[in-house]
mmCIF file of C-alpha atoms and ligand atoms in Angstrom:
data_model
loop_
_atom_site.group_PDB
_atom_site.id
_atom_site.type_symbol
_atom_site.label_atom_id
_atom_site.label_comp_id
_atom_site.label_asym_id
_atom_site.label_seq_id
_atom_site.Cartn_x
_atom_site.Cartn_y
_atom_site.Cartn_z
ATOM 1 C CA MET A 1 -35.040 -55.294 75.779
ATOM 2 C CA ASP A 2 -37.018 -58.045 77.400
ATOM 3 C CA SER A 3 -39.660 -59.848 75.023
ATOM 4 C CA LEU A 4 -42.621 -57.991 76.767
ATOM 5 C CA THR A 5 -40.880 -54.461 75.962
ATOM 6 C CA LEU A 6 -40.338 -55.493 72.513
ATOM 7 C CA PHE A 7 -43.893 -57.090 71.898
ATOM 8 C CA CYS A 8 -45.589 -53.723 73.420
ATOM 9 C CA THR A 9 -43.181 -51.615 70.868
ATOM 10 C CA GLY A 10 -44.128 -53.991 68.072
ATOM 11 C CA ALA A 11 -47.885 -53.715 68.922
ATOM 12 C CA LEU A 12 -47.741 -50.010 69.237
ATOM 13 C CA LEU A 13 -45.807 -49.557 65.771
ATOM 14 C CA ALA A 14 -48.420 -51.925 64.190
ATOM 15 C CA GLY A 15 -51.356 -50.107 65.700
ATOM 16 C CA GLY A 16 -49.741 -46.468 64.648
ATOM 17 C CA LEU A 17 -49.253 -47.726 61.284
ATOM 18 C CA TYR A 18 -52.764 -49.046 60.989
ATOM 19 C CA TRP A 19 -54.146 -45.987 62.450
ATOM 20 C CA PHE A 20 -52.060 -43.747 59.925
ATOM 21 C CA VAL A 21 -52.963 -45.894 56.991
ATOM 22 C CA CYS A 22 -56.605 -46.940 57.548
ATOM 23 C CA ILE A 23 -58.197 -44.439 59.920
ATOM 24 C CA LEU A 24 -56.353 -41.282 58.556
ATOM 25 C CA GLY A 25 -56.382 -42.709 55.270
ATOM 26 C CA PRO A 26 -60.005 -42.787 54.261
ATOM 27 C CA ALA A 27 -62.129 -40.349 52.436
ATOM 28 C CA GLU A 28 -64.804 -38.316 53.999
ATOM 29 C CA GLN A 29 -67.577 -40.509 52.433
ATOM 30 C CA LYS A 30 -65.404 -43.685 52.910
ATOM 31 C CA GLY A 31 -65.193 -44.307 49.404
ATOM 32 C CA LYS A 32 -61.803 -45.933 49.230
ATOM 33 C CA ARG A 33 -58.709 -46.458 51.447
ATOM 34 C CA ALA A 34 -55.220 -45.359 50.806
ATOM 35 C CA VAL A 35 -54.439 -49.154 50.493
ATOM 36 C CA ASP A 36 -56.834 -50.034 47.527
ATOM 37 C CA LEU A 37 -55.446 -47.266 45.256
ATOM 38 C CA SER A 38 -55.421 -48.332 42.003
ATOM 39 C CA GLY A 39 -54.822 -47.390 38.299
ATOM 40 C CA GLY A 40 -58.519 -47.796 37.467
ATOM 41 C CA SER A 41 -58.720 -50.070 34.556
ATOM 42 C CA ILE A 42 -54.742 -49.642 33.778
ATOM 43 C CA SER A 43 -52.943 -52.541 35.363
ATOM 44 C CA ALA A 44 -50.684 -51.917 38.245
ATOM 45 C CA GLU A 45 -47.644 -52.090 36.201
ATOM 46 C CA LYS A 46 -48.449 -49.873 33.617
ATOM 47 C CA VAL A 47 -49.522 -46.819 35.927
ATOM 48 C CA GLN A 48 -46.242 -45.299 35.513
ATOM 49 C CA ASP A 49 -46.198 -45.455 31.805
ATOM 50 C CA ASN A 50 -49.708 -44.088 31.454
ATOM 51 C CA TYR A 51 -48.856 -41.244 33.596
ATOM 52 C CA ASP A 52 -45.826 -40.688 31.196
ATOM 53 C CA LYS A 53 -48.207 -40.824 28.135
ATOM 54 C CA TYR A 54 -50.530 -38.364 29.966
ATOM 55 C CA TRP A 55 -47.676 -35.713 30.033
ATOM 56 C CA SER A 56 -46.703 -36.381 26.685
ATOM 57 C CA PHE A 57 -50.122 -35.051 25.494
ATOM 58 C CA PHE A 58 -48.909 -31.427 26.560
ATOM 59 C CA ARG A 59 -45.507 -31.905 25.382
ATOM 60 C CA ARG A 60 -47.163 -32.331 21.931
ATOM 61 C CA PRO A 61 -50.009 -29.664 22.597
ATOM 62 C CA LYS A 62 -51.131 -30.142 18.764
ATOM 63 C CA GLU A 63 -52.039 -33.620 19.693
ATOM 64 C CA ILE A 64 -54.413 -31.935 22.563
ATOM 65 C CA GLU A 65 -55.702 -29.846 19.511
ATOM 66 C CA THR A 66 -56.519 -33.266 17.636
ATOM 67 C CA ALA A 67 -60.253 -33.332 18.789
ATOM 68 C CA GLU A 68 -60.511 -37.112 18.432
ATOM 69 C CA LYS A 69 -57.599 -37.820 20.619
ATOM 70 C CA VAL A 70 -59.087 -36.075 23.360
ATOM 71 C CA PRO A 71 -61.440 -38.612 25.017
ATOM 72 C CA ASP A 72 -58.767 -41.210 25.182
ATOM 73 C CA PHE A 73 -56.500 -38.523 26.996
ATOM 74 C CA VAL A 74 -59.322 -38.084 29.265
ATOM 75 C CA ASP A 75 -59.898 -41.659 29.912
ATOM 76 C CA THR A 76 -56.363 -42.180 30.493
ATOM 77 C CA PHE A 77 -56.519 -39.245 33.143
ATOM 78 C CA TYR A 78 -59.402 -40.863 34.886
ATOM 79 C CA ASN A 79 -57.976 -44.151 35.273
ATOM 80 C CA LEU A 80 -54.840 -42.568 36.891
ATOM 81 C CA VAL A 81 -57.023 -40.023 39.422
ATOM 82 C CA THR A 82 -60.240 -41.649 40.114
ATOM 83 C CA ASP A 83 -59.169 -43.685 43.327
ATOM 84 C CA ILE A 84 -57.095 -40.602 44.603
ATOM 85 C CA TYR A 85 -60.183 -38.376 44.367
ATOM 86 C CA GLU A 86 -62.519 -40.836 45.714
ATOM 87 C CA TRP A 87 -59.977 -41.340 48.551
ATOM 88 C CA GLY A 88 -59.045 -37.618 49.016
ATOM 89 C CA TRP A 89 -62.230 -35.663 48.393
ATOM 90 C CA GLY A 90 -65.308 -38.370 47.957
ATOM 91 C CA GLN A 91 -67.465 -39.513 45.681
ATOM 92 C CA SER A 92 -68.580 -35.855 43.871
ATOM 93 C CA PHE A 93 -65.814 -34.708 41.845
ATOM 94 C CA HIS A 94 -66.803 -31.031 41.736
ATOM 95 C CA PHE A 95 -66.316 -28.020 43.810
ATOM 96 C CA SER A 96 -69.073 -26.044 45.686
ATOM 97 C CA PRO A 97 -69.401 -22.357 47.530
ATOM 98 C CA SER A 98 -68.389 -23.255 51.197
ATOM 99 C CA LEU A 99 -71.452 -22.593 53.287
ATOM 100 C CA PRO A 100 -70.943 -21.378 57.067
ATOM 101 C CA GLY A 101 -72.130 -24.046 59.494
ATOM 102 C CA LYS A 102 -72.349 -26.642 56.968
ATOM 103 C CA SER A 103 -69.935 -29.812 56.207
ATOM 104 C CA HIS A 104 -68.438 -30.027 52.772
ATOM 105 C CA ARG A 105 -70.811 -32.916 52.245
ATOM 106 C CA ASP A 106 -74.003 -30.932 53.032
ATOM 107 C CA ALA A 107 -72.321 -27.818 50.665
ATOM 108 C CA THR A 108 -72.172 -30.457 48.038
ATOM 109 C CA ARG A 109 -75.262 -31.970 48.259
ATOM 110 C CA LEU A 110 -76.986 -28.491 48.357
ATOM 111 C CA HIS A 111 -75.094 -27.386 45.100
ATOM 112 C CA GLU A 112 -76.135 -30.693 43.081
ATOM 113 C CA GLU A 113 -79.692 -30.328 44.350
ATOM 114 C CA MET A 114 -79.879 -26.776 43.388
ATOM 115 C CA ALA A 115 -78.960 -28.381 39.727
ATOM 116 C CA VAL A 116 -81.934 -30.488 39.386
ATOM 117 C CA ASP A 117 -84.386 -27.931 41.052
ATOM 118 C CA LEU A 118 -83.151 -25.356 38.416
ATOM 119 C CA ILE A 119 -84.349 -28.066 35.531
ATOM 120 C CA ASP A 120 -87.902 -28.526 36.964
ATOM 121 C CA VAL A 121 -88.070 -32.139 37.101
ATOM 122 C CA LYS A 122 -91.063 -34.476 38.415
ATOM 123 C CA PRO A 123 -90.683 -38.275 40.057
ATOM 124 C CA GLY A 124 -90.588 -40.717 37.513
ATOM 125 C CA ASP A 125 -88.698 -38.309 34.688
ATOM 126 C CA ARG A 126 -85.688 -39.479 32.981
ATOM 127 C CA ILE A 127 -82.912 -37.104 33.287
ATOM 128 C CA LEU A 128 -79.087 -37.188 31.981
ATOM 129 C CA ASP A 129 -75.963 -36.606 33.665
ATOM 130 C CA VAL A 130 -73.744 -35.600 31.215
ATOM 131 C CA GLY A 131 -70.033 -36.930 32.538
ATOM 132 C CA CYS A 132 -71.042 -38.643 35.816
ATOM 133 C CA GLY A 133 -67.997 -39.517 37.359
ATOM 134 C CA VAL A 134 -68.496 -42.404 40.191
ATOM 135 C CA GLY A 135 -72.136 -40.667 40.811
ATOM 136 C CA GLY A 136 -71.818 -38.543 43.649
ATOM 137 C CA PRO A 137 -73.867 -35.872 42.060
ATOM 138 C CA MET A 138 -76.225 -38.503 40.463
ATOM 139 C CA ARG A 139 -77.196 -40.332 43.808
ATOM 140 C CA ALA A 140 -77.998 -36.791 45.488
ATOM 141 C CA ILE A 141 -80.223 -35.948 42.506
ATOM 142 C CA ALA A 142 -82.200 -38.976 42.304
ATOM 143 C CA ALA A 143 -82.813 -39.647 46.082
ATOM 144 C CA HIS A 144 -83.988 -35.515 45.802
ATOM 145 C CA SER A 145 -86.000 -35.538 42.846
ATOM 146 C CA ARG A 146 -87.062 -39.236 42.758
ATOM 147 C CA ALA A 147 -86.409 -38.867 38.991
ATOM 148 C CA ASN A 148 -84.709 -41.933 37.052
ATOM 149 C CA VAL A 149 -80.868 -40.552 36.284
ATOM 150 C CA VAL A 150 -78.822 -42.018 33.514
ATOM 151 C CA GLY A 151 -75.399 -41.117 33.659
ATOM 152 C CA ILE A 152 -72.782 -41.408 31.266
ATOM 153 C CA THR A 153 -68.984 -41.371 31.469
ATOM 154 C CA ILE A 154 -65.828 -42.158 29.008
ATOM 155 C CA ASN A 155 -64.368 -44.092 31.790
ATOM 156 C CA GLU A 156 -65.010 -47.980 32.067
ATOM 157 C CA TYR A 157 -63.528 -48.045 35.625
ATOM 158 C CA GLN A 158 -65.884 -45.349 36.986
ATOM 159 C CA VAL A 159 -68.888 -47.130 35.585
ATOM 160 C CA LYS A 160 -68.013 -50.054 37.756
ATOM 161 C CA ARG A 161 -67.490 -48.087 40.684
ATOM 162 C CA ALA A 162 -70.788 -45.663 40.400
ATOM 163 C CA ARG A 163 -72.769 -49.022 39.763
ATOM 164 C CA LEU A 164 -71.336 -50.390 43.011
ATOM 165 C CA HIS A 165 -72.055 -47.270 44.976
ATOM 166 C CA ASN A 166 -75.397 -47.073 43.479
ATOM 167 C CA LYS A 167 -76.211 -50.597 44.726
ATOM 168 C CA LYS A 168 -74.676 -49.848 47.998
ATOM 169 C CA ALA A 169 -77.089 -46.664 48.424
ATOM 170 C CA GLY A 170 -80.030 -48.456 47.597
ATOM 171 C CA LEU A 171 -80.546 -46.374 44.366
ATOM 172 C CA ASP A 172 -79.840 -48.434 41.941
ATOM 173 C CA SER A 173 -83.733 -48.780 40.695
ATOM 174 C CA LEU A 174 -83.337 -44.821 39.945
ATOM 175 C CA CYS A 175 -79.660 -44.823 38.635
ATOM 176 C CA GLU A 176 -78.242 -46.086 35.663
ATOM 177 C CA VAL A 177 -74.618 -45.780 34.172
ATOM 178 C CA VAL A 178 -73.551 -45.838 30.760
ATOM 179 C CA CYS A 179 -70.322 -46.013 29.434
ATOM 180 C CA GLY A 180 -69.659 -43.913 26.277
ATOM 181 C CA ASN A 181 -68.483 -40.577 24.736
ATOM 182 C CA PHE A 182 -70.807 -37.690 25.261
ATOM 183 C CA LEU A 183 -69.840 -36.456 21.817
ATOM 184 C CA GLU A 184 -71.523 -39.237 20.241
ATOM 185 C CA MET A 185 -74.007 -40.261 22.842
ATOM 186 C CA PRO A 186 -75.877 -43.639 22.467
ATOM 187 C CA PHE A 187 -79.375 -42.394 22.816
ATOM 188 C CA PRO A 188 -82.191 -41.402 20.668
ATOM 189 C CA GLU A 189 -83.445 -37.768 19.942
ATOM 190 C CA ASN A 190 -85.854 -36.408 22.075
ATOM 191 C CA SER A 191 -85.605 -39.257 24.813
ATOM 192 C CA PHE A 192 -84.836 -37.282 28.080
ATOM 193 C CA ASP A 193 -87.092 -35.084 30.297
ATOM 194 C CA GLY A 194 -83.843 -32.737 31.587
ATOM 195 C CA ALA A 195 -80.244 -32.973 31.581
ATOM 196 C CA TYR A 196 -77.401 -31.280 33.852
ATOM 197 C CA SER A 197 -73.562 -31.691 33.838
ATOM 198 C CA ILE A 198 -71.705 -30.630 36.380
ATOM 199 C CA GLU A 199 -67.786 -29.712 35.813
ATOM 200 C CA ALA A 200 -67.694 -32.268 32.937
ATOM 201 C CA THR A 201 -67.986 -30.327 29.452
ATOM 202 C CA CYS A 202 -64.989 -28.632 30.289
ATOM 203 C CA HIS A 203 -63.281 -31.715 28.727
ATOM 204 C CA ALA A 204 -64.863 -31.458 25.400
ATOM 205 C CA PRO A 205 -62.732 -30.468 22.821
ATOM 206 C CA LYS A 206 -65.244 -28.324 21.048
ATOM 207 C CA LEU A 207 -67.908 -27.461 23.444
ATOM 208 C CA GLU A 208 -70.414 -27.286 20.367
ATOM 209 C CA GLU A 209 -70.289 -30.686 19.764
ATOM 210 C CA VAL A 210 -71.351 -31.539 23.407
ATOM 211 C CA TYR A 211 -73.950 -29.222 23.543
ATOM 212 C CA ALA A 212 -75.376 -29.945 20.074
ATOM 213 C CA GLU A 213 -75.574 -33.711 21.324
ATOM 214 C CA ILE A 214 -77.267 -32.593 24.579
ATOM 215 C CA PHE A 215 -80.031 -30.582 22.375
ATOM 216 C CA ARG A 216 -80.458 -34.036 20.045
ATOM 217 C CA VAL A 217 -81.429 -36.271 23.017
ATOM 218 C CA LEU A 218 -83.424 -33.526 25.087
ATOM 219 C CA LYS A 219 -87.530 -33.543 24.542
ATOM 220 C CA PRO A 220 -88.434 -30.116 23.071
ATOM 221 C CA GLY A 221 -89.426 -27.722 26.031
ATOM 222 C CA SER A 222 -87.078 -29.386 28.694
ATOM 223 C CA LEU A 223 -84.314 -27.917 30.369
ATOM 224 C CA TYR A 224 -80.628 -28.075 30.866
ATOM 225 C CA VAL A 225 -78.368 -26.864 33.319
ATOM 226 C CA SER A 226 -74.297 -26.742 33.423
ATOM 227 C CA TYR A 227 -71.708 -26.002 35.820
ATOM 228 C CA GLU A 228 -68.930 -25.106 33.588
ATOM 229 C CA TRP A 229 -64.947 -24.361 34.036
ATOM 230 C CA VAL A 230 -64.257 -20.935 32.463
ATOM 231 C CA THR A 231 -61.706 -18.143 32.896
ATOM 232 C CA THR A 232 -63.982 -14.845 33.852
ATOM 233 C CA ASP A 233 -63.677 -11.150 32.907
ATOM 234 C CA LYS A 234 -60.439 -10.728 35.168
ATOM 235 C CA TYR A 235 -58.410 -13.081 33.414
ATOM 236 C CA LYS A 236 -55.894 -11.098 31.187
ATOM 237 C CA GLY A 237 -53.838 -13.213 28.241
ATOM 238 C CA ASP A 238 -51.059 -10.752 28.421
ATOM 239 C CA ASP A 239 -50.715 -11.387 32.490
ATOM 240 C CA ALA A 240 -47.784 -13.951 32.576
ATOM 241 C CA GLU A 241 -48.994 -14.806 35.786
ATOM 242 C CA HIS A 242 -52.821 -15.458 34.591
ATOM 243 C CA VAL A 243 -51.122 -17.634 31.805
ATOM 244 C CA GLU A 244 -49.199 -19.735 34.134
ATOM 245 C CA VAL A 245 -52.138 -20.178 36.463
ATOM 246 C CA ILE A 246 -54.608 -21.430 33.677
ATOM 247 C CA GLN A 247 -52.136 -23.626 32.016
ATOM 248 C CA GLY A 248 -51.449 -25.154 35.496
ATOM 249 C CA ILE A 249 -54.992 -26.150 35.739
ATOM 250 C CA GLU A 250 -55.613 -27.343 32.111
ATOM 251 C CA ARG A 251 -52.222 -29.740 32.724
ATOM 252 C CA GLY A 252 -53.260 -31.030 36.183
ATOM 253 C CA ASP A 253 -57.072 -31.426 35.214
ATOM 254 C CA ALA A 254 -56.883 -33.160 31.594
ATOM 255 C CA LEU A 255 -58.527 -30.052 29.820
ATOM 256 C CA PRO A 256 -57.867 -29.302 25.868
ATOM 257 C CA GLY A 257 -58.050 -25.637 26.859
ATOM 258 C CA LEU A 258 -60.049 -23.347 29.191
ATOM 259 C CA ARG A 259 -62.666 -21.483 27.817
ATOM 260 C CA SER A 260 -63.686 -17.772 28.283
ATOM 261 C CA TYR A 261 -67.201 -17.151 29.973
ATOM 262 C CA VAL A 262 -68.296 -15.303 27.315
ATOM 263 C CA ASP A 263 -68.457 -18.515 24.929
ATOM 264 C CA ILE A 264 -70.830 -20.475 26.802
ATOM 265 C CA ALA A 265 -74.063 -18.686 26.327
ATOM 266 C CA GLU A 266 -73.038 -18.123 22.451
ATOM 267 C CA THR A 267 -72.212 -21.896 22.070
ATOM 268 C CA ALA A 268 -75.539 -22.716 23.714
ATOM 269 C CA ARG A 269 -77.411 -20.530 21.479
ATOM 270 C CA LYS A 270 -75.756 -21.534 18.219
ATOM 271 C CA VAL A 271 -76.598 -25.068 18.683
ATOM 272 C CA GLY A 272 -80.418 -24.145 19.224
ATOM 273 C CA PHE A 273 -81.014 -23.570 22.894
ATOM 274 C CA GLU A 274 -82.504 -20.486 24.466
ATOM 275 C CA VAL A 275 -80.307 -19.113 27.442
ATOM 276 C CA VAL A 276 -82.896 -18.785 30.320
ATOM 277 C CA LYS A 277 -80.361 -18.002 33.075
ATOM 278 C CA GLU A 278 -76.408 -17.534 33.351
ATOM 279 C CA ARG A 279 -74.671 -16.945 36.685
ATOM 280 C CA ASP A 280 -71.185 -17.388 38.169
ATOM 281 C CA LEU A 281 -72.197 -19.298 41.356
ATOM 282 C CA ALA A 282 -68.842 -18.339 42.835
ATOM 283 C CA ASN A 283 -69.713 -14.608 42.875
ATOM 284 C CA PRO A 284 -70.274 -12.955 46.419
ATOM 285 C CA PRO A 285 -72.532 -13.698 48.456
ATOM 286 C CA ALA A 286 -71.246 -16.939 47.844
ATOM 287 C CA GLU A 287 -68.423 -17.883 50.110
ATOM 288 C CA PRO A 288 -65.144 -19.357 48.447
ATOM 289 C CA TRP A 289 -65.100 -22.497 46.858
ATOM 290 C CA TRP A 290 -61.298 -22.971 47.072
ATOM 291 C CA THR A 291 -61.081 -22.973 50.747
ATOM 292 C CA ARG A 292 -61.628 -26.819 51.222
ATOM 293 C CA LEU A 293 -58.553 -27.006 48.826
ATOM 294 C CA LYS A 294 -56.734 -24.969 51.028
ATOM 295 C CA MET A 295 -57.919 -26.426 54.370
ATOM 296 C CA GLY A 296 -56.627 -29.724 53.263
ATOM 297 C CA ARG A 297 -52.834 -28.910 52.767
ATOM 298 C CA ILE A 298 -51.764 -30.722 56.105
ATOM 299 C CA ALA A 299 -53.873 -33.710 54.781
ATOM 300 C CA TYR A 300 -52.066 -33.494 51.358
ATOM 301 C CA TRP A 301 -48.726 -34.026 52.994
ATOM 302 C CA ARG A 302 -49.767 -36.722 55.050
ATOM 303 C CA ASN A 303 -51.662 -38.353 51.964
ATOM 304 C CA HIS A 304 -47.966 -37.735 50.190
ATOM 305 C CA ILE A 305 -45.848 -39.673 52.637
ATOM 306 C CA LEU A 306 -48.521 -42.557 52.736
ATOM 307 C CA VAL A 307 -48.710 -42.985 49.117
ATOM 308 C CA THR A 308 -45.067 -42.878 49.122
ATOM 309 C CA LEU A 309 -44.737 -45.764 51.715
ATOM 310 C CA LEU A 310 -47.359 -47.677 49.855
ATOM 311 C CA ALA A 311 -45.532 -47.404 46.466
ATOM 312 C CA ALA A 312 -42.259 -48.245 48.130
ATOM 313 C CA ILE A 313 -43.385 -51.514 49.474
ATOM 314 C CA GLY A 314 -45.699 -52.415 46.259
ATOM 315 C CA VAL A 315 -49.008 -51.735 47.652
ATOM 316 C CA ALA A 316 -49.736 -49.043 45.500
ATOM 317 C CA PRO A 317 -48.660 -49.201 41.554
ATOM 318 C CA LYS A 318 -45.791 -47.268 41.144
ATOM 319 C CA GLY A 319 -46.688 -43.720 39.161
ATOM 320 C CA THR A 320 -49.248 -43.219 41.906
ATOM 321 C CA VAL A 321 -46.427 -41.266 43.632
ATOM 322 C CA ASP A 322 -46.089 -39.018 40.496
ATOM 323 C CA VAL A 323 -50.030 -38.643 39.948
ATOM 324 C CA HIS A 324 -50.522 -37.557 43.338
ATOM 325 C CA GLU A 325 -47.886 -34.956 43.521
ATOM 326 C CA MET A 326 -49.281 -33.973 39.886
ATOM 327 C CA LEU A 327 -52.712 -33.265 41.931
ATOM 328 C CA PHE A 328 -50.795 -31.633 44.720
ATOM 329 C CA LYS A 329 -49.599 -28.935 42.454
ATOM 330 C CA THR A 330 -53.127 -28.435 40.620
ATOM 331 C CA ALA A 331 -54.680 -27.987 43.880
ATOM 332 C CA ASP A 332 -52.344 -24.967 44.236
ATOM 333 C CA TYR A 333 -52.950 -23.551 40.878
ATOM 334 C CA LEU A 334 -56.773 -23.881 41.311
ATOM 335 C CA THR A 335 -56.749 -22.231 44.553
ATOM 336 C CA ARG A 336 -54.326 -19.219 42.822
ATOM 337 C CA GLY A 337 -57.209 -19.156 40.191
ATOM 338 C CA GLY A 338 -59.969 -18.854 42.854
ATOM 339 C CA GLU A 339 -57.943 -16.314 45.042
ATOM 340 C CA SER A 340 -57.298 -13.912 41.935
ATOM 341 C CA GLY A 341 -60.710 -14.312 40.586
ATOM 342 C CA ILE A 342 -59.329 -15.125 36.843
ATOM 343 C CA PHE A 343 -60.969 -18.613 36.872
ATOM 344 C CA THR A 344 -64.370 -20.336 38.409
ATOM 345 C CA PRO A 345 -65.468 -23.730 38.198
ATOM 346 C CA MET A 346 -69.083 -23.042 38.468
ATOM 347 C CA HIS A 347 -70.237 -20.691 35.708
ATOM 348 C CA MET A 348 -74.214 -21.702 35.596
ATOM 349 C CA ILE A 349 -75.823 -21.659 32.563
ATOM 350 C CA LEU A 350 -79.632 -22.764 32.250
ATOM 351 C CA CYS A 351 -80.656 -23.389 28.822
ATOM 352 C CA ARG A 352 -84.163 -24.528 27.152
ATOM 353 C CA LYS A 353 -84.791 -26.473 23.971
ATOM 354 C CA PRO A 354 -87.575 -24.517 22.341
ATOM 355 C CA GLU A 355 -91.010 -26.453 22.123
ATOM 356 C CA THR A 356 -90.720 -25.929 18.298
ATOM 357 C CA ALA A 357 -87.283 -27.567 18.010
ATOM 358 C CA LYS A 358 -86.679 -29.993 15.218
ATOM 359 C CA SER A 359 -84.105 -32.468 15.751
ATOM 360 C CA SER A 360 -81.135 -32.451 13.212
HETATM 361 C C1 LIG B 401 -64.013 -31.212 38.064
HETATM 362 C C2 LIG B 401 -62.804 -31.582 37.920
HETATM 363 C C3 LIG B 401 -62.292 -32.176 39.243
HETATM 364 C C4 LIG B 401 -62.379 -30.849 40.354
HETATM 365 C C5 LIG B 401 -61.618 -31.660 41.819
HETATM 366 C C6 LIG B 401 -62.758 -32.726 42.309
HETATM 367 C C7 LIG B 401 -60.343 -32.167 41.979
HETATM 368 C C8 LIG B 401 -59.236 -30.870 41.155
HETATM 369 C C9 LIG B 401 -58.109 -31.258 41.741
HETATM 370 C C10 LIG B 401 -58.440 -32.761 43.057
HETATM 371 C C11 LIG B 401 -57.179 -33.047 44.155
HETATM 372 C C12 LIG B 401 -56.417 -32.128 44.281
HETATM 373 C C13 LIG B 401 -55.344 -32.248 45.444
HETATM 374 C C14 LIG B 401 -55.470 -33.711 45.547
HETATM 375 C C15 LIG B 401 -54.457 -33.983 47.026
HETATM 376 C C16 LIG B 401 -53.121 -33.879 46.899
HETATM 377 C C17 LIG B 401 -54.879 -35.590 47.597
HETATM 378 O O1 LIG B 401 -53.960 -35.889 48.652
HETATM 379 C C18 LIG B 401 -56.439 -36.148 47.729
HETATM 380 C C19 LIG B 401 -57.149 -35.555 46.663
HETATM 381 C C20 LIG B 401 -56.946 -34.220 46.104
HETATM 382 C C21 LIG B 401 -57.530 -33.102 47.186
HETATM 383 C C22 LIG B 401 -57.851 -33.916 44.889
HETATM 384 C C23 LIG B 401 -59.151 -34.217 45.079
HETATM 385 C C24 LIG B 401 -60.071 -33.826 43.893
HETATM 386 C C25 LIG B 401 -59.692 -32.623 42.913
HETATM 387 C C26 LIG B 401 -60.039 -31.210 44.635
HETATM 388 C C27 LIG B 401 -61.710 -31.597 36.688
HETATM 389 C C28 LIG B 401 -60.847 -32.545 36.604
HETATM 390 C C29 LIG B 401 -62.427 -31.135 35.498
HETATM 391 C C1 LIG B 402 -64.558 -33.886 36.847
HETATM 392 S S1 LIG B 402 -65.693 -35.270 36.600
HETATM 393 C C2 LIG B 402 -67.173 -34.676 37.353
HETATM 394 C C3 LIG B 402 -68.233 -35.713 37.457
HETATM 395 C C4 LIG B 402 -69.506 -35.558 38.020
HETATM 396 N N1 LIG B 402 -70.180 -34.645 37.180
HETATM 397 C C5 LIG B 402 -69.236 -35.228 39.459
HETATM 398 O O1 LIG B 402 -69.483 -33.978 39.802
HETATM 399 O O2 LIG B 402 -69.106 -36.125 40.175
HETATM 400 C C6 LIG B 402 -65.423 -34.953 34.942
HETATM 401 C C7 LIG B 402 -66.641 -36.396 34.204
HETATM 402 O O3 LIG B 402 -66.741 -35.995 32.708
HETATM 403 C C8 LIG B 402 -66.376 -37.383 32.107
HETATM 404 N N2 LIG B 402 -66.249 -37.033 30.680
HETATM 405 C C9 LIG B 402 -65.069 -36.302 30.327
HETATM 406 N N3 LIG B 402 -65.145 -36.284 28.818
HETATM 407 C C10 LIG B 402 -66.222 -37.370 28.603
HETATM 408 C C11 LIG B 402 -66.509 -37.657 27.146
HETATM 409 N N4 LIG B 402 -65.896 -37.201 25.972
HETATM 410 N N5 LIG B 402 -67.376 -38.309 27.236
HETATM 411 C C12 LIG B 402 -68.193 -38.818 28.480
HETATM 412 N N6 LIG B 402 -67.671 -38.535 29.548
HETATM 413 C C13 LIG B 402 -66.751 -37.595 29.635
HETATM 414 C C14 LIG B 402 -65.282 -38.110 33.169
HETATM 415 O O4 LIG B 402 -65.317 -39.246 32.654
HETATM 416 C C15 LIG B 402 -65.716 -37.399 34.261
HETATM 417 O O5 LIG B 402 -66.845 -38.541 34.688
#
């Protein structure tokens, strides 16, 4: 082979590798590139250990039942998955019904805007995002409503990412991010004009505790909307296939135990809310939320090869391959949950704190 052929072959290979990693790799919203995958706030050499620690929670289910250990377990989970989520899904860590003719990005934004429209917010109001992730919903909601949004997340790395994205989007004057536990929020009572949570309160070991906190910080008369992960009326606890799917979802998504849809309104009323509306947003005529997961299967294989290569050459932390594989399996359980109708990630509940409510 002469030197020109060698040079051209080398250039082609390098170009191909660059295309595979950097062009095919980035998330829909260019949040992350595969070469930047990290373990969040965990140092690269501890990612594998932390993944093993995450799984050990499930080997000792009693630990998950010990409510005070849950926030730590959830924090570990988000250190492990946040970059992969941003890379492969975007900055909004939730599902939305498919909208024919619209992109995932638009469907996601409309699902978020619906939440803030439901809580009747005016420009300048101060509203709370309970479990805000890296702030995809917060930015869409602030831009749509011109309200001031305060987000809270247990994960320090997400706080860093959310603040960075807020600044880049020019929304940092409307969006504030706080690191904290939504079971003990660092906010005074009666201090918000509205609140929402999108696919986040499912991480609370006891729903009552997080709903009571939200109730406390809301001003009397204001509204709270939540999109909840629940099992539906089609779920049968004596069906082995149903149990396998729900356990698969719990393990791959750091859930201390999925609740039934019947528990949601009951808990809201128990802490003092009036239930204004309740509906599974996945019900027809909504188009399936899980088609995006199914359509991504080829991309998941590409991502798997990429992550394996990057971990092998030491660019991605060891352990990233295991985390990615866990997510790969989780996508399948979620799809089965959606297709069988036994699970929904968007059971919507709209509640009001009564005008006459006294804070505890
Ligand atoms: C609300 C929660 C998270 C919901 C979703 C945002 C995530 C649930 C499963 C995740 C994913 C599964 C497969 C991954 C794929 C293998 C990888 O290559 C790229 C990222 C995935 C698509 C990833 C993206 C986010 C999810 C869809 C829970 C935690 C309460
Ligand atoms: C699936 S993500 C959803 C994020 C965001 N709502 C979105 O849709 O993009 C769940 C969020 O809940 C947060 N969370 C879970 N348990 C928490 C807790 N005890 N306190 C504060 N945040 C918590 C996680 O850190 C994460 O940001």
